[in-house]
Every structure is written in C-alpha cells, then in structure tokens.
XYZ file of N, CA and C in Angstrom:
666
model
N 0.970 -1.406 -0.097
C 0.005 -0.019 -0.088
C 0.842 1.346 0.245
N 1.754 1.175 0.649
C 2.931 2.695 0.636
C 3.654 2.625 -0.462
N 4.228 1.624 -1.140
C 4.565 1.562 -2.508
C 3.568 2.461 -3.698
N 2.329 1.842 -3.342
C 1.303 2.145 -4.337
C 0.525 3.675 -3.889
N 1.034 4.243 -2.658
C 0.452 5.514 -2.295
C 1.628 6.321 -3.022
N 3.099 5.909 -2.822
C 4.092 6.823 -3.449
C 3.953 6.757 -4.767
N 3.772 5.723 -5.554
C 3.506 6.185 -6.973
C 2.276 7.122 -7.487
N 1.495 6.792 -6.635
C -0.048 7.827 -7.151
C 1.027 9.093 -6.657
N 1.522 9.256 -5.759
C 1.862 10.898 -5.355
C 3.028 11.255 -6.458
N 3.583 10.373 -7.094
C 4.785 10.726 -8.135
C 3.992 11.120 -9.505
N 2.704 10.503 -9.400
C 2.036 10.515 -10.608
C 1.020 11.613 -10.760
N 0.796 12.237 -9.530
C -0.177 13.385 -9.768
C 0.065 14.443 -8.525
N 1.523 15.024 -8.699
C 2.066 15.648 -7.710
C 1.669 16.823 -7.656
N 1.097 17.719 -9.173
C 0.505 18.881 -8.908
C -0.780 18.577 -8.463
N -1.594 17.782 -8.870
C -2.969 17.696 -7.926
C -2.888 17.490 -6.576
N -2.157 16.953 -6.111
C -2.010 16.695 -4.565
C -1.312 18.267 -3.743
N -0.336 18.731 -4.710
C 0.390 20.126 -4.124
C -0.984 21.431 -4.291
N -1.826 21.253 -5.354
C -2.995 22.108 -5.328
C -3.700 21.922 -4.268
N -4.109 20.672 -3.603
C -4.777 20.480 -2.843
C -4.387 20.888 -1.086
N -2.953 20.807 -1.478
C -2.450 20.966 -0.091
C -2.818 22.488 0.042
N -2.153 23.330 -0.953
C -2.113 24.710 -1.033
C -3.493 25.519 -0.630
N -4.806 24.509 -1.238
C -6.049 24.946 -0.676
C -6.309 24.778 0.554
N -5.757 23.572 1.065
C -6.244 22.910 2.423
C -5.257 24.064 3.364
N -4.214 24.423 3.022
C -3.212 25.515 3.865
C -4.269 27.009 3.823
N -4.902 27.144 2.761
C -5.632 28.568 2.579
C -6.665 28.396 3.211
N -7.444 27.633 3.105
C -8.710 27.450 3.754
C -8.461 27.487 5.447
N -7.293 26.897 5.827
C -7.208 26.511 7.268
C -6.366 27.632 7.870
N -5.722 28.519 7.190
C -5.166 29.657 7.635
C -6.272 30.699 7.670
N -7.128 30.943 7.003
C -8.241 32.167 7.096
C -9.113 31.943 8.231
N -9.419 30.412 8.548
C -10.031 30.314 9.407
C -9.369 30.392 10.853
N -8.119 29.976 10.658
C -7.470 30.311 12.153
C -7.462 31.890 12.403
N -6.948 32.437 11.452
C -6.556 33.970 11.869
C -8.141 34.462 12.202
N -9.293 34.029 11.641
C -10.465 34.527 12.125
C -10.768 34.041 13.701
N -10.767 32.942 13.643
C -10.762 32.113 15.446
C -10.049 32.964 16.434
N -8.699 33.356 15.783
C -7.903 34.271 16.771
C -8.498 35.211 16.923
N -8.985 36.132 15.902
C -9.390 37.555 16.068
C -10.615 37.427 17.214
N -11.389 36.632 16.415
C -12.680 36.654 17.586
C -12.421 35.927 18.740
N -11.972 34.721 18.893
C -11.623 34.241 20.153
C -10.806 35.081 21.092
N -9.853 35.633 20.835
C -9.149 36.742 21.812
C -9.765 37.631 22.225
N -10.697 38.302 21.415
C -11.545 39.480 21.586
C -12.500 39.139 22.900
N -13.299 37.722 22.275
C -13.985 37.480 23.379
C -13.592 36.846 24.844
N -12.573 36.367 24.683
C -11.834 35.830 25.844
C -11.390 36.594 26.556
N -11.158 38.105 26.256
C -10.569 39.363 27.180
C -12.039 39.896 27.563
N -12.849 39.806 26.858
C -14.480 40.668 27.083
C -14.628 39.716 28.254
N -15.171 38.437 28.198
C -15.555 38.027 29.522
C -14.394 37.627 30.656
N -13.263 38.041 30.299
C -12.179 37.976 31.583
C -12.403 39.225 32.220
N -12.667 40.238 31.474
C -12.967 41.760 31.958
C -14.444 42.093 32.513
N -15.214 41.552 32.023
C -16.707 41.252 32.425
C -17.012 40.627 32.957
N -17.073 39.657 33.960
C -17.522 38.695 34.412
C -19.185 38.133 33.826
N -19.889 39.105 33.715
C -21.351 38.873 33.772
C -21.560 38.341 32.055
N -20.758 38.041 31.432
C -20.821 37.479 30.436
C -20.172 36.820 29.821
N -19.310 35.873 30.866
C -18.695 34.538 30.947
C -19.581 33.327 30.599
N -20.390 33.286 31.562
C -21.454 32.052 31.537
C -22.198 31.805 30.227
N -22.984 33.032 29.814
C -23.529 32.627 28.482
C -22.685 32.655 27.202
N -21.838 33.072 27.344
C -20.669 33.168 25.806
C -19.872 31.822 26.088
N -19.378 31.346 27.199
C -18.814 29.948 27.312
C -19.689 29.062 27.068
N -20.905 29.082 27.404
C -22.091 28.100 27.427
C -22.292 28.119 26.036
N -22.531 29.436 25.269
C -23.069 29.207 23.887
C -21.840 28.616 23.089
N -20.558 28.602 23.345
C -19.536 28.182 22.686
C -19.170 26.500 23.021
N -19.446 26.173 24.221
C -19.409 24.718 24.626
C -20.742 24.123 24.044
N -21.858 24.724 23.847
C -22.944 23.960 22.927
C -22.604 23.618 21.603
N -21.768 24.794 21.007
C -21.453 24.775 19.468
C -20.414 23.907 19.468
N -19.971 23.428 20.156
C -18.602 22.561 20.291
C -19.094 21.373 20.299
N -20.321 20.780 21.060
C -20.825 19.491 20.992
C -21.481 18.980 19.780
N -21.726 20.281 19.125
C -22.195 19.493 17.332
C -21.004 18.816 16.719
N -21.389 17.896 16.204
C -20.329 17.065 15.399
C -19.899 18.283 14.121
N -18.942 18.055 13.700
C -18.443 19.041 12.604
C -19.160 18.912 11.623
N -19.413 17.612 10.969
C -20.146 17.394 9.905
C -21.574 17.921 9.979
N -22.028 17.893 11.188
C -23.602 18.479 11.126
C -23.343 20.023 11.286
N -22.451 20.464 11.847
C -21.780 21.976 11.675
C -22.115 22.385 10.270
N -21.530 21.708 9.563
C -21.420 21.937 7.927
C -22.580 21.972 7.313
N -23.446 20.780 8.070
C -25.089 21.015 7.185
C -25.804 21.800 7.658
N -25.536 22.435 8.934
C -26.758 23.152 9.527
C -26.255 24.520 8.366
N -25.261 24.866 8.301
C -25.162 26.205 7.678
C -25.211 26.043 6.223
N -25.582 24.872 5.618
C -25.562 24.593 4.264
C -26.810 25.528 3.729
N -27.897 25.593 4.105
C -29.320 26.491 3.516
C -28.876 27.865 3.458
N -27.986 28.482 4.137
C -27.491 29.741 4.598
C -26.523 30.189 3.666
N -25.711 29.443 3.615
C -23.988 29.885 2.975
C -24.116 29.131 1.551
N -24.523 27.991 1.537
C -24.444 27.210 0.238
C -23.217 26.361 0.223
N -23.096 25.517 -0.656
C -21.684 24.747 -0.747
C -20.497 25.510 -1.014
N -19.603 25.134 -0.755
C -18.051 25.743 -1.206
C -17.304 26.174 0.107
N -16.109 26.580 -0.195
C -15.321 27.265 0.585
C -15.794 28.363 1.866
N -16.957 29.040 1.252
C -17.590 30.173 2.565
C -18.122 29.430 3.758
N -18.507 28.221 3.433
C -19.556 27.439 4.424
C -18.257 27.026 5.390
N -17.490 26.495 4.568
C -16.561 25.553 5.266
C -15.322 26.477 6.402
N -15.131 27.597 5.878
C -14.554 28.645 6.602
C -15.427 29.155 7.846
N -16.494 29.308 7.379
C -17.380 29.748 8.587
C -17.697 28.719 10.001
N -17.712 27.755 9.361
C -18.088 26.305 9.970
C -16.703 26.105 11.231
N -15.706 26.200 10.156
C -14.007 25.737 11.158
C -13.565 26.708 11.757
N -14.178 28.034 11.281
C -14.110 29.368 12.650
C -14.905 29.405 13.862
N -15.926 28.936 13.608
C -17.217 28.865 14.880
C -16.244 28.001 15.641
N -16.180 26.691 14.993
C -15.990 25.306 15.598
C -14.236 25.631 16.465
N -13.816 26.376 16.172
C -12.471 26.565 16.606
C -12.337 27.554 17.951
N -13.407 28.233 17.856
C -13.491 29.490 19.152
C -13.672 29.083 20.661
N -13.688 27.612 21.123
C -13.690 27.186 22.199
C -12.537 26.857 22.967
N -11.381 26.600 22.197
C -9.667 26.408 22.606
C -9.600 27.771 22.934
N -9.600 28.598 22.147
C -8.918 30.156 22.267
C -9.460 31.011 23.378
N -11.151 31.167 23.384
C -11.836 31.829 24.309
C -11.372 31.007 25.950
N -11.589 29.921 25.826
C -11.394 29.098 26.904
C -9.837 29.627 27.825
N -9.081 29.439 26.882
C -7.593 29.724 27.350
C -7.610 30.786 27.800
N -8.068 31.595 26.836
C -7.248 33.415 27.169
C -8.470 33.702 28.466
N -9.228 33.248 28.455
C -10.214 33.633 29.858
C -9.359 33.394 30.902
N -9.349 31.293 30.838
C -8.737 30.967 32.149
C -7.097 31.862 32.437
N -6.441 32.018 31.559
C -5.418 32.417 31.677
C -5.443 33.647 32.172
N -6.189 34.818 31.687
C -6.541 35.896 32.278
C -7.113 36.032 33.936
N -7.698 34.950 33.960
C -8.425 35.007 35.541
C -7.447 34.185 36.669
N -6.485 33.380 36.051
C -5.754 32.649 37.073
C -4.485 33.479 37.492
N -4.361 34.671 36.538
C -3.118 35.690 37.404
C -2.921 35.648 39.103
N -1.995 35.691 39.592
C -1.720 35.909 40.849
C -2.292 37.328 41.321
N -3.278 37.469 42.095
C -4.019 38.997 42.413
C -2.957 39.745 43.025
N -1.826 39.452 43.621
C -1.169 40.108 44.203
C -0.423 41.231 43.056
N 0.065 40.536 42.031
C 0.747 41.150 40.930
C -0.120 42.085 40.210
N -1.364 42.083 40.279
C -2.495 42.898 39.852
C -2.367 44.255 40.738
N -2.269 43.781 41.878
C -2.485 44.918 42.880
C -0.891 45.637 42.978
N -0.079 44.868 42.706
C 1.121 45.847 42.897
C 1.045 46.606 41.460
N 0.380 46.050 40.320
C 0.639 47.147 39.062
C -0.643 48.087 38.915
N -1.296 48.149 39.925
C -2.679 49.164 40.488
C -1.901 50.027 41.308
N -0.981 49.650 41.957
C -0.202 50.574 43.138
C 0.755 51.348 42.619
N 1.404 51.029 40.964
C 2.322 51.753 40.608
C 1.741 52.711 39.663
N 0.335 52.734 39.739
C -0.426 53.699 38.657
C -0.767 53.242 37.427
N -1.053 52.050 37.207
C -1.341 51.200 35.593
C -2.815 51.347 35.812
N -3.146 51.809 34.514
C -4.569 51.849 34.187
C -4.778 50.756 33.981
N -6.447 50.854 33.773
C -6.588 49.104 33.277
C -6.312 48.737 32.079
N -6.115 49.535 31.192
C -5.604 49.376 29.607
C -4.265 48.855 29.810
N -3.311 49.631 30.348
C -1.985 49.299 30.731
C -1.713 47.875 31.602
N -2.782 47.541 32.341
C -2.799 46.362 33.211
C -2.918 45.494 32.350
N -3.936 45.244 31.236
C -4.296 44.099 30.570
C -2.949 43.801 29.545
N -2.824 44.933 28.895
C -1.478 44.962 27.845
C -0.176 44.528 28.564
N -0.018 44.957 29.425
C 1.359 45.008 29.762
C 1.692 44.018 31.144
N 0.733 43.542 31.883
C 0.839 42.576 33.143
C -0.083 41.271 32.474
N -1.507 41.527 32.601
C -2.223 40.149 32.479
C -1.794 39.404 30.980
N -2.042 40.340 29.688
C -1.799 39.175 28.597
C -0.446 38.484 28.357
N 0.746 39.382 28.799
C 1.955 38.676 28.734
C 1.913 37.468 30.073
N 1.576 37.522 31.118
C 1.591 36.442 32.286
C 0.676 35.072 31.705
N -0.576 35.643 30.837
C -1.389 34.628 30.280
C -0.979 34.039 29.093
N -0.051 34.397 28.372
C 0.486 34.257 27.535
C 0.629 32.461 27.127
N 1.617 32.132 28.104
C 1.448 30.315 28.034
C 0.197 29.893 27.616
N -0.941 30.004 28.618
C -1.883 29.253 28.539
C -2.909 29.647 27.302
N -2.499 30.802 26.729
C -3.344 31.163 25.512
C -2.635 30.724 24.242
N -1.291 30.321 24.478
C -1.206 29.417 23.226
C -0.882 28.299 23.034
N -1.323 27.570 24.288
C -1.828 26.364 24.585
C -3.241 26.123 23.730
N -4.061 27.205 24.149
C -5.205 27.074 23.387
C -5.000 27.214 21.653
N -4.139 27.852 21.640
C -3.909 28.134 20.089
C -3.577 26.825 19.485
N -2.270 26.415 20.078
C -2.103 25.327 19.615
C -2.920 23.792 19.413
N -3.894 23.734 20.261
C -4.924 22.792 20.217
C -5.829 23.180 18.970
N -6.020 24.492 18.557
C -6.979 24.903 17.850
C -6.417 24.835 16.639
N -5.450 25.314 16.557
C -4.743 24.894 14.697
C -4.505 23.557 14.719
N -4.325 22.383 15.290
C -4.562 21.160 15.030
C -5.332 20.535 14.681
N -6.485 21.108 15.257
C -8.181 21.061 15.056
C -8.654 21.299 13.558
N -8.363 22.605 13.549
C -8.708 23.029 12.256
C -8.098 22.449 11.134
N -6.907 22.115 11.081
C -6.261 21.468 10.272
C -6.559 20.126 9.947
N -6.978 19.277 11.048
C -7.532 18.359 10.852
C -9.193 18.074 10.234
N -10.001 19.184 10.883
C -11.072 19.361 10.416
C -11.601 19.424 9.162
N -10.654 20.378 8.766
C -10.747 21.107 7.482
C -10.764 19.765 6.278
N -10.075 18.527 6.290
C -10.719 17.675 5.746
C -11.989 16.958 5.290
N -12.864 17.542 6.445
C -14.116 16.980 6.153
C -14.929 17.955 5.568
N -14.314 19.023 5.002
C -15.223 20.173 4.471
C -15.238 19.869 2.831
N -14.745 18.777 2.424
C -15.053 18.294 0.934
C -16.260 17.651 0.816
N -16.579 17.321 1.818
C -18.199 16.758 1.872
C -19.205 17.770 1.526
N -18.715 19.001 1.560
C -19.816 20.223 1.200
C -19.166 20.902 0.251
N -18.513 20.616 -0.722
C -18.284 20.896 -1.714
C -16.695 21.713 -1.631
N -16.229 22.133 -0.750
C -15.072 22.673 -0.487
C -13.647 22.227 -0.794
N -12.734 22.667 -0.842
C -11.612 22.378 -1.414
C -10.467 21.613 -0.140
N -9.389 21.440 -0.892
C -8.215 20.933 0.638
C -7.951 19.501 0.139
N -7.321 18.677 0.908
C -6.967 17.467 0.970
C -8.092 16.564 1.178
N -9.105 17.154 1.913
C -10.229 16.293 1.969
C -10.709 16.037 0.577
N -10.743 16.456 -0.633
C -11.141 16.130 -1.957
C -10.741 14.986 -1.794
N -9.156 14.585 -2.095
C -8.546 13.471 -2.481
C -9.015 12.263 -1.496
N -9.403 12.657 0.006
C -9.999 11.422 0.444
C -11.444 11.041 -0.268
N -12.275 12.311 -0.233
C -13.796 11.890 -0.577
C -13.550 11.298 -1.914
N -12.623 11.635 -2.889
C -12.540 11.088 -4.257
C -12.373 9.799 -3.952
N -11.432 9.412 -3.060
C -10.936 8.005 -2.962
C -11.965 7.115 -2.396
N -12.504 7.535 -1.536
C -13.836 6.837 -1.229
C -14.672 6.310 -2.139
N -15.442 7.470 -2.631
C -16.219 7.284 -3.842
C -15.755 6.601 -4.948
N -14.846 6.518 -5.386
C -14.124 5.801 -6.701
C -13.515 4.324 -5.999
N -13.358 3.994 -4.665
C -12.845 2.834 -4.124
C -11.386 2.592 -4.390
N -10.518 3.653 -4.346
C -9.259 3.931 -4.563
C -8.525 4.338 -3.296
N -8.341 3.190 -2.418
C -7.945 3.145 -1.083
C -6.532 3.952 -1.004
N -5.831 3.974 -2.052
C -4.198 4.695 -1.938
C -4.481 6.304 -1.858
N -5.429 6.893 -2.562
C -5.705 7.971 -2.716
C -6.284 8.663 -1.105
N -7.448 7.826 -0.707
C -7.957 8.265 0.462
C -6.865 8.209 1.699
N -5.996 7.326 1.792
C -4.854 6.987 2.732
C -3.884 8.190 2.325
N -3.408 8.587 1.103
C -2.711 9.860 0.836
C -2.978 10.879 1.476
N -4.497 11.253 1.046
C -5.002 12.390 1.678
C -4.929 12.683 2.928
N -5.358 11.604 3.714
C -5.362 11.327 5.114
C -3.869 11.633 5.570
N -2.988 11.044 5.218
C -1.618 10.842 5.878
C -1.038 12.624 5.224
N -1.293 13.055 4.403
C -0.729 14.574 4.217
C -1.361 15.261 5.293
N -2.548 15.403 5.630
C -3.062 16.049 6.850
C -2.930 15.915 7.936
N -2.671 14.622 8.452
C -1.903 14.401 9.655
C -0.555 14.615 9.480
N 0.162 14.904 8.573
C 1.426 15.306 8.441
C 1.533 16.808 8.998
N 1.287 17.308 8.238
C 0.604 18.815 8.480
C -0.038 19.420 9.517
N -0.724 18.667 10.260
C -1.044 19.035 11.414
C -0.021 18.274 12.461
N 0.874 17.411 12.258
C 1.441 17.419 13.254
C 2.925 18.121 13.215
N 3.067 18.736 12.246
C 4.118 19.557 11.968
C 4.195 20.661 12.731
N 2.878 21.176 12.548
C 2.224 22.746 13.255
C 2.180 22.479 14.710
N 2.079 20.994 15.052
C 1.730 20.970 16.322
C 3.259 21.068 17.000
N 4.123 20.394 16.567
C 5.282 20.176 16.845
C 6.240 21.626 17.136
N 6.117 22.403 16.082
C 6.649 23.808 15.819
C 6.115 24.641 16.835
N 4.294 24.589 17.050
C 3.775 25.578 17.916
C 4.218 24.789 19.421
N 4.277 23.834 19.653
C 4.703 23.217 20.889
C 6.099 24.076 21.408
N 6.747 23.976 20.294
C 8.484 24.711 20.660
C 8.175 26.158 20.930
N 7.140 26.443 20.167
C 6.970 28.172 20.406
C 6.249 28.288 21.981
N 5.429 27.493 22.135
C 4.905 27.392 23.569
C 5.814 27.097 24.899
N 6.431 26.334 24.353
C 7.838 25.971 25.687
C 8.605 27.294 25.829
N 9.201 28.094 24.783
C 9.851 29.104 24.859
C 9.273 30.317 25.664
N 7.963 30.411 25.370
C 7.107 31.506 25.855
C 6.835 31.132 27.196
N 6.310 29.751 27.872
C 6.421 29.907 29.038
C 7.610 29.591 29.723
N 8.853 29.283 29.146
C 10.170 29.558 30.027
C 10.440 30.995 30.075
N 10.131 31.649 29.044
C 10.460 33.416 29.155
C 9.184 33.774 30.009
N 7.979 33.446 30.598
C 7.163 33.960 31.370
C 7.714 33.604 32.809
N 7.985 32.542 32.689
C 8.861 32.140 34.187
C 10.038 32.819 34.648
N 10.991 33.400 33.802
C 12.025 33.651 34.057
C 13.141 32.934 33.477
N 13.114 31.783 33.025
C 14.027 31.129 32.713
C 14.817 31.574 31.692
N 14.453 32.385 30.770
C 15.252 32.600 29.223
C 14.988 34.185 29.473
N 16.097 34.864 29.941
C 16.110 36.487 29.763
C 15.904 36.956 28.665
N 15.355 38.169 28.551
C 15.013 38.871 27.347
C 16.327 39.288 27.206
N 16.587 39.476 25.538
C 17.608 39.957 25.080
C 17.814 41.495 24.965
N 19.114 41.843 25.795
C 19.342 43.208 25.870
C 19.778 43.716 24.438
N 19.390 45.127 24.500
C 19.677 45.802 23.184
C 20.995 46.419 23.519
N 21.672 46.454 22.302
C 23.249 46.900 22.287
C 23.234 48.240 22.352
N 24.016 48.895 23.359
C 24.033 50.726 23.037
C 25.038 51.015 22.142
N 24.673 52.306 21.484
C 25.056 52.546 20.262
C 26.165 53.224 20.901
C-alpha cells in the first residue's frame, strides 16, 4: 500500500500540491478569524464576568455539535463551497481560544495585579503590559490545540463542496481508491503534526520566558 501511495503521489504531484495549498489557505483563514474573534471574546469575558457564562455556554454548546453536522446546518444559509467551510471551522475553533484566554487572564496572581494598580497602571496598561503577557503560555496552549483541530477538521469540508486535501479522501472513498484516501489522510496528519511540533516549541519558549528562565535579549548600546 505504501508503494502504491508513493507511485500515486509521483504520478499526480501537481494535483496533490494544489490540494495541499488550498487546504493550507482554508485553514489559515479560519485560524486567523478564530484568533481575532476568540481573543476578543476571551478578553471581554475576563474583564466583564457577567458575560462569561452565556458566552462560554454558547460556545460549549456549539462545540458539542459534530463538525459534519455543523457544516450541514450552515448549508441552507451559505451554500456549498469554501465560504461555508471557513465559517464552520472558525466557529468550531473558538472554544480552545476563548476558554484558554479566559482561564489565563483569570488565574493571574492577584498580588501582581495589586502591585500594578499600586504603581499607577490604568486598566488598559494592566491588561496589555501585565495580564496578557502572563497569560500568554495558557493562551498559546489553546491556540496550539485550535490550529491542529482546524487542520484536521478541514479534511471533512470536501463533503460540502469545499477544497483541500479532503477532496482526495472523498474521491478515494467514492471511487474505491484506497491509496488516494490514505494519501490524503496522511498528508493532513503530517501537516497537523508539523504545526503541533512547531507551536509546541513556541509554547515552551514562551512559558520559559514568562517564568524567567530565558532572559530578554538586551539591546546593544550605540
């Protein structure tokens, strides 16, 4: 089977490269949107506790919906294609970002915040200069989980007419070409694993820096 997959890849390199590029584009758009919306919501509910229960409850509810069902729910409104895939992936990816942003901001040592207030920091300065930097390791862990999940779930988007490597999987299933199905799945897994490793290293470095293990680089004096 491995030999058959390799031969298929060699014979149709352009086809798989195009699918990979489209998969990365769909995933990247969804990831950026989920980051923007998720970070904003996480910061909002951390600053305004009265919004935390309805926001987290709604996002948790959406997260319980199977991804393929969420695609189907959106079809009557946005139709077949990449637009529906991006909306579904973005909505589905919100939970890890919102939850970890909220948890990271709420679990900061109160004495640190009191010291910041005592030094005259405004609420804005307290958020950007103290809270977010300290919460960054927890936020990064959520982003890491979200990125891997989006890349993997994007493979299902082909069932609603979207592009990406899921097209190879879907075509392999419908034409009984196991090599194509396996190759598409393997490429998705490889991309997700690579992103997980890279983001894991970034997360580790951020954690060490926040904990004071890695000192900030000193700027050279002119």
